[in-house]
Amino acid sequence: MAEEAWTIGKLLKWTEEYFTKAGIDTPRLDGEVLLCHVLNKERIHLYVHFDQPLTKAELAQFKDCIRQRVQHKPVAYIVGHKEFMGLDFNVTEDTLIPRPDTEILVEAVISRLQTGRENTGIIADIGTGTGAICLSLLNYLTTLRAVTVDVSEKAIAVARENAERLGLSERVEFFQGDLLEPIRGRKFTAIVSNPPYIPEGDIAGLDVDVKEYEPINALSAGTDGLDFYRRLVAEAADLLTEDGFLAMEVGIGQANPVKALGESHGWGQCEIIKDLAGIDRVVVLWKQK
Ligand code: SAM
Ligand code: GLN
């Protein structure tokens, strides 16, 4: 008797059970995303082709994806891309995977750049990773220009690739270097950053998916997680136009300490914006008029 074929429906069911036993948080979703990757189809395709059998080559590739996922490699690194702000970004293990929380920062920056200005001008994105923040801003604000900085040359290469894929290369410059160092002497309407903010001592307690796979220099930020905010808050005002602002994503419990840093460095108004879970997620410091 011929071996029973692995159809899409059967494979999804099997994978969901296998991932559940392996302690994967979103077993059904991950199985679907990986299968879409192998078949090069949208998720809806799976549901209208439940009885479609996989070819031997597809099955082999899918098994390889499953093997990686049960070792807790994040789905985005297996498939090589991640959706953020409705756009598709290439990701590699040299870049942080863009998080939904960071969309709060992008939205806050869009609304502030659009209000009370004739020209959105030029912004700087510090610690750009995949370029998720600055490329989304450029995509939605069509007169905006941007410069980006990252300490990781490999991350810059991924961000450049994303700029090209999204057709945004002409409005963005890339610099490898330490925080504001490569762009000193210039002026920006806004400086935006999702810097590393995890206290060193908390790294060991992170999910395996994060601590074993995501770049440590995208996450770890000194003993209290505030190292990058100290430097940005101390140095960014000189690089802003008179109506400029510094907008930063912060970790849990960090908004008030960052606000206090702003007060001690003579910034003007401070805004704190919550994420969808009600956690203070973004701090905006306005340059003192
Ligand atoms: N902006 C991306 C996002 O939101 O998805 C990535 C954010 S990730 C939390 C922080 C980024 O800062 C990483 O890409 C890391 O390489 C970069 N970074 C770390 N230290 C830096 C430094 N001293 N100067 C510039 N970039 C730095
Ligand atoms: N949000 C990320 C995490 O908790 C941390 C990103 C960062 O340090 N900026 O995994």
Short mmCIF file of C-alpha atoms and ligand atoms in Angstrom, two decimals:
data_model
loop_
_atom_site.label_atom_id
_atom_site.label_comp_id
_atom_site.label_asym_id
_atom_site.label_seq_id
_atom_site.Cartn_x
_atom_site.Cartn_y
_atom_site.Cartn_z
CA MET A 1 0.00 0.00 0.00
CA ALA A 2 1.26 3.48 -0.88
CA GLU A 3 2.41 5.58 2.07
CA GLU A 4 -0.33 7.99 3.11
CA ALA A 5 0.42 11.47 1.77
CA TRP A 6 1.22 14.40 4.03
CA THR A 7 -1.40 16.95 3.14
CA ILE A 8 -1.38 20.57 4.33
CA GLY A 9 -4.18 19.86 6.82
CA LYS A 10 -2.56 16.77 8.28
CA LEU A 11 0.83 18.41 8.52
CA LEU A 12 -0.53 21.47 10.32
CA LYS A 13 -2.29 19.32 12.88
CA TRP A 14 0.80 17.20 13.48
CA THR A 15 3.06 20.25 13.76
CA GLU A 16 0.75 21.99 16.21
CA GLU A 17 0.89 18.97 18.52
CA TYR A 18 4.64 18.59 18.16
CA PHE A 19 5.30 22.29 18.86
CA THR A 20 2.96 22.23 21.86
CA LYS A 21 4.93 19.34 23.38
CA ALA A 22 8.16 21.22 22.66
CA GLY A 23 6.92 24.24 24.68
CA ILE A 24 6.47 26.60 21.74
CA ASP A 25 4.12 29.47 22.72
CA THR A 26 2.14 29.84 19.49
CA PRO A 27 2.25 26.34 17.97
CA ARG A 28 -0.50 26.67 15.40
CA LEU A 29 0.55 30.08 14.12
CA ASP A 30 4.21 29.10 13.88
CA GLY A 31 3.36 25.94 11.92
CA GLU A 32 1.27 27.97 9.50
CA VAL A 33 3.89 30.67 8.98
CA LEU A 34 6.61 28.08 8.36
CA LEU A 35 4.47 26.13 5.94
CA CYS A 36 3.60 29.32 4.03
CA HIS A 37 7.32 30.02 3.81
CA VAL A 38 8.02 26.56 2.34
CA LEU A 39 5.11 26.72 -0.10
CA ASN A 40 5.71 30.41 -0.87
CA LYS A 41 2.02 31.15 -0.33
CA GLU A 42 -0.19 33.38 1.85
CA ARG A 43 -1.87 31.86 4.93
CA ILE A 44 -5.30 31.82 3.25
CA HIS A 45 -3.88 29.32 0.75
CA LEU A 46 -3.45 26.75 3.53
CA TYR A 47 -7.13 26.89 4.43
CA VAL A 48 -8.45 26.44 0.93
CA HIS A 49 -5.96 23.68 0.08
CA PHE A 50 -6.16 21.49 3.18
CA ASP A 51 -6.06 18.33 1.07
CA GLN A 52 -3.08 19.36 -1.05
CA PRO A 53 -0.18 16.93 -0.57
CA LEU A 54 3.37 18.26 -0.22
CA THR A 55 6.10 17.25 -2.62
CA LYS A 56 9.12 15.40 -1.23
CA ALA A 57 11.25 18.53 -1.52
CA GLU A 58 8.67 20.68 0.28
CA LEU A 59 8.36 18.11 3.03
CA ALA A 60 12.12 17.98 3.51
CA GLN A 61 12.34 21.76 3.72
CA PHE A 62 9.42 21.92 6.16
CA LYS A 63 11.04 19.27 8.39
CA ASP A 64 14.17 21.38 8.47
CA CYS A 65 12.12 24.41 9.57
CA ILE A 66 10.46 22.36 12.31
CA ARG A 67 13.81 21.11 13.53
CA GLN A 68 15.04 24.70 13.88
CA ARG A 69 11.87 25.90 15.59
CA VAL A 70 11.92 23.18 18.28
CA GLN A 71 15.43 24.40 19.09
CA HIS A 72 13.64 27.72 19.77
CA LYS A 73 15.05 29.58 16.81
CA PRO A 74 12.53 32.41 16.26
CA VAL A 75 10.24 31.97 13.25
CA ALA A 76 11.38 35.30 11.79
CA TYR A 77 15.00 34.08 11.64
CA ILE A 78 13.91 30.81 9.99
CA VAL A 79 11.85 32.52 7.30
CA GLY A 80 14.18 35.55 7.07
CA HIS A 81 11.63 38.30 7.35
CA LYS A 82 9.12 39.99 9.67
CA GLU A 83 6.14 42.29 9.19
CA PHE A 84 6.30 45.67 10.97
CA MET A 85 3.99 48.68 10.41
CA GLY A 86 2.44 46.81 7.47
CA LEU A 87 5.81 46.50 5.72
CA ASP A 88 7.99 43.47 5.17
CA PHE A 89 11.51 43.62 6.65
CA ASN A 90 14.39 41.22 6.05
CA VAL A 91 15.87 40.04 9.34
CA THR A 92 19.00 38.06 10.13
CA GLU A 93 20.55 36.91 13.39
CA ASP A 94 22.56 40.14 13.31
CA THR A 95 19.41 42.19 13.78
CA LEU A 96 16.79 42.35 16.51
CA ILE A 97 13.42 41.11 15.25
CA PRO A 98 11.17 44.20 15.14
CA ARG A 99 8.54 44.06 17.92
CA PRO A 100 4.89 45.17 17.79
CA ASP A 101 5.58 47.42 20.84
CA THR A 102 7.91 49.49 18.70
CA GLU A 103 5.00 50.44 16.45
CA ILE A 104 3.83 52.67 19.34
CA LEU A 105 7.07 54.62 19.00
CA VAL A 106 6.71 54.94 15.23
CA GLU A 107 3.09 56.11 15.51
CA ALA A 108 4.01 58.65 18.21
CA VAL A 109 6.75 60.06 16.00
CA ILE A 110 4.52 60.23 12.91
CA SER A 111 1.83 62.23 14.69
CA ARG A 112 4.36 64.62 16.28
CA LEU A 113 6.23 65.25 13.05
CA GLN A 114 2.97 65.99 11.27
CA THR A 115 1.67 68.46 13.85
CA GLY A 116 2.65 72.14 13.75
CA ARG A 117 5.38 71.78 11.10
CA GLU A 118 5.46 72.78 7.49
CA ASN A 119 8.24 70.37 6.70
CA THR A 120 8.89 67.04 8.45
CA GLY A 121 12.61 67.60 7.77
CA ILE A 122 15.22 65.05 8.69
CA ILE A 123 15.33 62.56 11.55
CA ALA A 124 18.03 60.33 13.03
CA ASP A 125 17.33 56.71 14.06
CA ILE A 126 19.91 55.52 16.57
CA GLY A 127 20.46 51.75 16.80
CA THR A 128 18.59 51.02 13.61
CA GLY A 129 18.83 47.20 13.40
CA THR A 130 16.71 46.17 10.40
CA GLY A 131 15.84 49.84 9.84
CA ALA A 132 12.28 49.09 10.97
CA ILE A 133 11.70 52.43 12.70
CA CYS A 134 13.25 54.81 10.23
CA LEU A 135 12.10 53.01 7.09
CA SER A 136 8.50 52.90 8.34
CA LEU A 137 8.70 56.61 9.07
CA LEU A 138 10.05 57.28 5.58
CA ASN A 139 7.37 55.10 4.04
CA TYR A 140 4.50 56.91 5.76
CA LEU A 141 5.96 60.44 5.68
CA THR A 142 6.85 60.95 2.06
CA THR A 143 8.81 64.20 2.41
CA LEU A 144 10.87 62.97 5.37
CA ARG A 145 14.58 62.18 5.13
CA ALA A 146 16.60 60.15 7.62
CA VAL A 147 20.01 59.17 8.83
CA THR A 148 20.57 55.96 10.73
CA VAL A 149 23.35 54.75 12.99
CA ASP A 150 24.17 51.29 14.25
CA VAL A 151 27.27 49.93 15.92
CA SER A 152 26.86 46.70 13.96
CA GLU A 153 28.08 46.76 10.39
CA LYS A 154 26.09 43.62 9.66
CA ALA A 155 22.88 45.24 10.90
CA ILE A 156 23.56 48.26 8.67
CA ALA A 157 23.89 45.92 5.70
CA VAL A 158 20.45 44.47 6.44
CA ALA A 159 18.94 47.94 6.90
CA ARG A 160 20.41 49.04 3.56
CA GLU A 161 18.92 45.99 1.86
CA ASN A 162 15.53 46.80 3.40
CA ALA A 163 15.73 50.41 2.22
CA GLU A 164 16.34 49.19 -1.30
CA ARG A 165 13.56 46.61 -1.22
CA LEU A 166 11.11 49.22 0.06
CA GLY A 167 12.23 51.80 -2.51
CA LEU A 168 13.40 54.25 0.18
CA SER A 169 17.18 54.33 -0.38
CA GLU A 170 17.27 57.81 -1.81
CA ARG A 171 16.00 59.40 1.39
CA VAL A 172 18.25 57.62 3.91
CA GLU A 173 21.95 57.64 4.84
CA PHE A 174 23.64 54.93 6.89
CA PHE A 175 26.46 55.26 9.41
CA GLN A 176 28.30 52.62 11.37
CA GLY A 177 29.39 53.92 14.75
CA ASP A 178 28.68 54.63 18.38
CA LEU A 179 25.35 56.38 19.11
CA LEU A 180 25.50 60.06 18.04
CA GLU A 181 29.23 60.03 17.25
CA PRO A 182 28.98 59.72 13.42
CA ILE A 183 26.37 62.49 13.07
CA ARG A 184 27.67 65.20 15.40
CA GLY A 185 27.41 68.74 14.07
CA ARG A 186 24.16 68.05 12.22
CA LYS A 187 20.62 69.12 13.20
CA PHE A 188 17.49 66.97 13.16
CA THR A 189 13.77 67.55 13.69
CA ALA A 190 13.67 64.37 15.74
CA ILE A 191 16.02 61.76 17.13
CA VAL A 192 14.37 58.39 17.53
CA SER A 193 15.72 55.31 19.25
CA ASN A 194 14.83 51.88 20.51
CA PRO A 195 18.16 51.32 22.22
CA PRO A 196 19.19 48.20 24.12
CA TYR A 197 17.46 48.47 27.52
CA ILE A 198 17.64 45.14 29.30
CA PRO A 199 19.62 45.13 32.57
CA GLU A 200 22.60 42.75 32.26
CA GLY A 201 21.36 40.67 35.18
CA ASP A 202 18.02 40.02 33.46
CA ILE A 203 19.49 38.54 30.28
CA ALA A 204 19.82 35.03 31.75
CA GLY A 205 16.08 35.02 32.55
CA LEU A 206 14.92 35.91 29.03
CA ASP A 207 13.17 33.37 26.79
CA VAL A 208 15.54 30.96 25.06
CA ASP A 209 14.24 32.31 21.72
CA VAL A 210 15.59 35.75 22.63
CA LYS A 211 18.74 35.10 24.65
CA GLU A 212 20.13 32.31 22.48
CA TYR A 213 19.37 33.85 19.10
CA GLU A 214 19.00 37.63 19.17
CA PRO A 215 22.17 39.74 19.18
CA ILE A 216 23.25 40.54 22.72
CA ASN A 217 24.43 44.01 21.70
CA ALA A 218 20.83 44.79 20.69
CA LEU A 219 19.53 43.93 24.16
CA SER A 220 21.95 44.43 27.02
CA ALA A 221 22.33 47.90 28.53
CA GLY A 222 24.43 47.97 31.71
CA THR A 223 23.49 47.10 35.26
CA ASP A 224 20.18 48.99 35.34
CA GLY A 225 19.33 48.98 31.61
CA LEU A 226 19.56 52.77 31.44
CA ASP A 227 23.08 53.22 30.00
CA PHE A 228 21.92 54.25 26.51
CA TYR A 229 19.26 56.64 27.84
CA ARG A 230 21.88 58.38 30.00
CA ARG A 231 24.02 59.05 26.96
CA LEU A 232 21.19 59.98 24.58
CA VAL A 233 19.51 62.32 27.06
CA ALA A 234 22.83 63.99 27.87
CA GLU A 235 23.90 64.47 24.26
CA ALA A 236 20.92 64.61 21.89
CA ALA A 237 19.65 68.18 22.52
CA ASP A 238 22.65 69.69 20.68
CA LEU A 239 21.66 67.79 17.54
CA LEU A 240 18.02 68.96 17.49
CA THR A 241 16.39 71.94 15.83
CA GLU A 242 14.58 74.37 18.17
CA ASP A 243 11.22 72.57 17.81
CA GLY A 244 12.87 69.14 17.90
CA PHE A 245 12.28 66.13 20.14
CA LEU A 246 13.94 62.93 21.28
CA ALA A 247 11.59 59.89 21.22
CA MET A 248 12.69 56.63 22.81
CA GLU A 249 11.17 53.23 23.47
CA VAL A 250 11.68 52.19 27.09
CA GLY A 251 11.38 48.91 29.04
CA ILE A 252 9.00 48.24 31.92
CA GLY A 253 9.58 50.65 34.81
CA GLN A 254 12.04 52.81 32.86
CA ALA A 255 9.78 55.72 31.80
CA ASN A 256 10.02 57.63 35.07
CA PRO A 257 13.79 57.23 35.47
CA VAL A 258 14.19 58.45 31.86
CA LYS A 259 11.86 61.38 32.52
CA ALA A 260 14.00 62.25 35.56
CA LEU A 261 17.11 62.13 33.38
CA GLY A 262 15.39 64.61 31.05
CA GLU A 263 14.66 66.96 33.96
CA SER A 264 18.22 66.85 35.21
CA HIS A 265 19.58 67.65 31.74
CA GLY A 266 17.32 70.68 31.16
CA TRP A 267 14.89 69.24 28.62
CA GLY A 268 11.47 70.86 28.17
CA GLN A 269 8.14 69.01 28.17
CA CYS A 270 8.19 65.23 28.70
CA GLU A 271 5.47 62.94 27.34
CA ILE A 272 5.00 59.30 28.34
CA ILE A 273 2.98 57.07 26.02
CA LYS A 274 1.57 53.66 26.95
CA ASP A 275 1.53 50.52 24.81
CA LEU A 276 -1.58 48.41 24.15
CA ALA A 277 -0.99 46.51 27.41
CA GLY A 278 -1.05 49.79 29.38
CA ILE A 279 2.70 49.77 30.03
CA ASP A 280 4.64 53.05 29.73
CA ARG A 281 6.50 52.33 26.49
CA VAL A 282 7.64 55.57 24.90
CA VAL A 283 9.21 58.72 26.34
CA VAL A 284 9.28 61.90 24.28
CA LEU A 285 11.52 64.74 25.47
CA TRP A 286 11.08 68.12 23.78
CA LYS A 287 13.98 70.45 23.42
CA GLN A 288 13.78 73.32 25.93
CA LYS A 289 12.63 76.43 24.05
N1 SAM B 1 15.66 49.86 15.89
C1 SAM B 1 15.55 48.42 15.76
C2 SAM B 1 14.17 47.98 16.18
O1 SAM B 1 13.51 48.73 16.90
O2 SAM B 1 13.74 46.89 15.79
C3 SAM B 1 16.62 47.69 16.57
C4 SAM B 1 16.64 48.02 18.03
S1 SAM B 1 17.74 47.03 19.01
C5 SAM B 1 16.88 47.02 20.55
C6 SAM B 1 19.10 48.12 19.39
C7 SAM B 1 20.09 48.37 18.25
O3 SAM B 1 21.12 49.24 18.75
C8 SAM B 1 20.82 47.14 17.73
O4 SAM B 1 20.69 47.08 16.34
C9 SAM B 1 22.27 47.34 18.14
O5 SAM B 1 23.21 46.83 17.21
C10 SAM B 1 22.36 48.85 18.24
N2 SAM B 1 23.41 49.35 19.13
C11 SAM B 1 23.87 48.80 20.27
N3 SAM B 1 24.83 49.57 20.81
C12 SAM B 1 24.97 50.65 19.99
C13 SAM B 1 25.83 51.79 20.01
N4 SAM B 1 26.72 52.01 20.98
N5 SAM B 1 25.72 52.68 18.99
C14 SAM B 1 24.83 52.49 17.99
N6 SAM B 1 24.01 51.41 17.92
C15 SAM B 1 24.07 50.51 18.91
N1 GLN B 2 11.67 44.48 23.56
C1 GLN B 2 12.86 43.66 23.56
C2 GLN B 2 12.68 42.44 24.44
O1 GLN B 2 12.18 42.57 25.53
C3 GLN B 2 14.05 44.46 24.06
C4 GLN B 2 14.49 45.42 23.04
C5 GLN B 2 15.44 46.42 23.61
O2 GLN B 2 16.29 46.16 24.47
N2 GLN B 2 15.28 47.58 23.13
O3 GLN B 2 13.00 41.36 24.06
#
